[in-house]
GROMACS .gro file of C-alpha atoms in nm:
model
  124
    1MET     CA    1   1.688  -0.533  -2.548
    2ALA     CA    2   1.610  -0.873  -2.411
    3LYS     CA    3   1.249  -0.976  -2.372
    4LEU     CA    4   1.098  -1.104  -2.047
    5ASN     CA    5   1.006  -1.467  -2.035
    6ILE     CA    6   0.656  -1.549  -1.915
    7ASP     CA    7   0.760  -1.657  -1.565
    8GLN     CA    8   0.952  -1.335  -1.498
    9TYR     CA    9   0.670  -1.120  -1.628
   10LEU     CA   10   0.404  -1.306  -1.430
   11ALA     CA   11   0.599  -1.285  -1.103
   12VAL     CA   12   0.640  -0.908  -1.127
   13ALA     CA   13   0.289  -0.850  -1.261
   14ALA     CA   14   0.134  -1.055  -0.979
   15ARG     CA   15   0.318  -0.858  -0.711
   16LEU     CA   16   0.223  -0.529  -0.877
   17ALA     CA   17  -0.139  -0.648  -0.879
   18HIS     CA   18  -0.114  -0.727  -0.507
   19LEU     CA   19   0.019  -0.376  -0.443
   20THR     CA   20  -0.263  -0.220  -0.644
   21GLN     CA   21  -0.524  -0.428  -0.462
   22THR     CA   22  -0.374  -0.331  -0.127
   23TYR     CA   23  -0.399   0.039  -0.209
   24ALA     CA   24  -0.757  -0.005  -0.333
   25ILE     CA   25  -0.856  -0.180  -0.009
   26ILE     CA   26  -0.687   0.087   0.203
   27PHE     CA   27  -0.847   0.379   0.021
   28LEU     CA   28  -1.197   0.230   0.007
   29ALA     CA   29  -1.184   0.128   0.373
   30SER     CA   30  -1.055   0.474   0.461
   31ILE     CA   31  -1.344   0.639   0.282
   32ALA     CA   32  -1.595   0.408   0.450
   33THR     CA   33  -1.453   0.469   0.797
   34MET     CA   34  -1.436   0.844   0.740
   35VAL     CA   35  -1.803   0.845   0.639
   36ALA     CA   36  -1.887   0.648   0.955
   37ILE     CA   37  -1.677   0.882   1.168
   38LEU     CA   38  -1.833   1.197   1.026
   39ALA     CA   39  -2.187   1.057   1.042
   40TYR     CA   40  -2.187   0.882   1.378
   41ALA     CA   41  -1.884   0.963   1.594
   42SER     CA   42  -2.025   1.283   1.742
   43SER     CA   43  -2.335   1.106   1.873
   44ALA     CA   44  -2.172   0.772   1.951
   45GLY     CA   45  -2.077   0.647   2.293
   46GLN     CA   46  -1.731   0.551   2.410
   47ALA     CA   47  -1.769   0.188   2.300
   48ALA     CA   48  -1.866   0.286   1.945
   49ARG     CA   49  -1.578   0.532   1.923
   50PHE     CA   50  -1.341   0.266   2.049
   51ALA     CA   51  -1.475   0.026   1.785
   52LEU     CA   52  -1.420   0.285   1.511
   53ALA     CA   53  -1.069   0.353   1.640
   54THR     CA   54  -0.993  -0.020   1.639
   55ILE     CA   55  -1.109  -0.049   1.278
   56VAL     CA   56  -0.894   0.249   1.181
   57VAL     CA   57  -0.587   0.102   1.352
   58ALA     CA   58  -0.646  -0.237   1.184
   59ILE     CA   59  -0.676  -0.079   0.838
   60THR     CA   60  -0.365   0.129   0.897
   61VAL     CA   61  -0.158  -0.166   1.017
   62TYR     CA   62  -0.277  -0.377   0.724
   63GLY     CA   63  -0.196  -0.095   0.482
   64VAL     CA   64   0.154  -0.045   0.615
   65LEU     CA   65   0.242  -0.414   0.633
   66ALA     CA   66   0.086  -0.527   0.307
   67ALA     CA   67   0.213  -0.236   0.098
   68LYS     CA   68   0.563  -0.252   0.249
   69SER     CA   69   0.575  -0.628   0.194
   70ALA     CA   70   0.479  -0.597  -0.172
   71LEU     CA   71   0.724  -0.312  -0.229
   72ASP     CA   72   1.004  -0.500  -0.052
   73ASP     CA   73   0.934  -0.806  -0.268
   74LEU     CA   74   0.946  -0.595  -0.584
   75ASN     CA   75   1.272  -0.441  -0.468
   76ALA     CA   76   1.419  -0.787  -0.401
   77MET     CA   77   1.304  -0.906  -0.744
   78LEU     CA   78   1.474  -0.608  -0.903
   79ASN     CA   79   1.796  -0.661  -0.708
   80ASP     CA   80   1.806  -1.029  -0.808
   81ALA     CA   81   1.699  -0.969  -1.167
   82VAL     CA   82   1.880  -1.171  -1.426
   83ASP     CA   83   2.027  -0.998  -1.727
   84ASP     CA   84   1.730  -1.092  -1.943
   85PHE     CA   85   1.493  -0.909  -1.710
   86SER     CA   86   1.705  -0.606  -1.630
   87GLY     CA   87   1.790  -0.576  -1.998
   88SER     CA   88   1.424  -0.551  -2.095
   89SER     CA   89   1.246  -0.217  -2.126
   90PHE     CA   90   1.020  -0.301  -1.833
   91GLY     CA   91   1.309  -0.408  -1.611
   92ALA     CA   92   1.516  -0.103  -1.703
   93HIS     CA   93   1.223   0.123  -1.620
   94LEU     CA   94   1.163  -0.047  -1.284
   95LYS     CA   95   1.533  -0.022  -1.197
   96GLN     CA   96   1.508   0.358  -1.226
   97ILE     CA   97   1.239   0.385  -0.955
   98PRO     CA   98   1.380   0.496  -0.616
   99MET     CA   99   1.220   0.209  -0.423
  100ALA     CA  100   1.337   0.320  -0.077
  101LEU     CA  101   1.181   0.664  -0.127
  102PHE     CA  102   0.862   0.516  -0.271
  103THR     CA  103   0.832   0.266   0.016
  104GLY     CA  104   0.896   0.535   0.277
  105LEU     CA  105   0.642   0.774   0.128
  106SER     CA  106   0.387   0.496   0.100
  107VAL     CA  107   0.424   0.408   0.468
  108VAL     CA  108   0.413   0.775   0.575
  109LEU     CA  109   0.097   0.844   0.372
  110VAL     CA  110  -0.086   0.537   0.504
  111LEU     CA  111   0.011   0.632   0.861
  112ALA     CA  112  -0.101   0.991   0.800
  113MET     CA  113  -0.442   0.869   0.681
  114GLY     CA  114  -0.477   0.657   0.994
  115VAL     CA  115  -0.371   0.935   1.230
  116THR     CA  116  -0.609   1.178   1.060
  117ARG     CA  117  -0.903   0.942   1.108
  118LEU     CA  118  -0.809   0.881   1.472
  119TRP     CA  119  -0.790   1.256   1.523
  120ALA     CA  120  -1.138   1.289   1.367
  121ILE     CA  121  -1.273   1.030   1.611
  122ILE     CA  122  -1.117   1.202   1.911
  123SER     CA  123  -1.228   1.550   1.811
  124ALA     CA  124  -1.586   1.448   1.720
   0.00000   0.00000   0.00000
């Protein structure tokens, strides 16, 4: 199998790092907002609830757009991969991933987390 050159490896690794960082930001922000919702939403006024809802919507929109962008870029890199990359073990493994399914599930899960937090704000 062909080996990746440094530029090909760095391009894919950087985009994978962006995707990992995006998920970390989404999950940590989700935990923080859920703690705030559970601790303060029941005693908060309308303005505070609206502020929490705005934060939740912003995190959800960021999560959907950033994750989808990174996944779309990875998919484009895979579709345009030269023979050296697609012939490598790493490239062959990435080519086997159903990117459309993974992207769709990622978007659905991020949206579900956002809707769940909004529901917690409304029902508090």
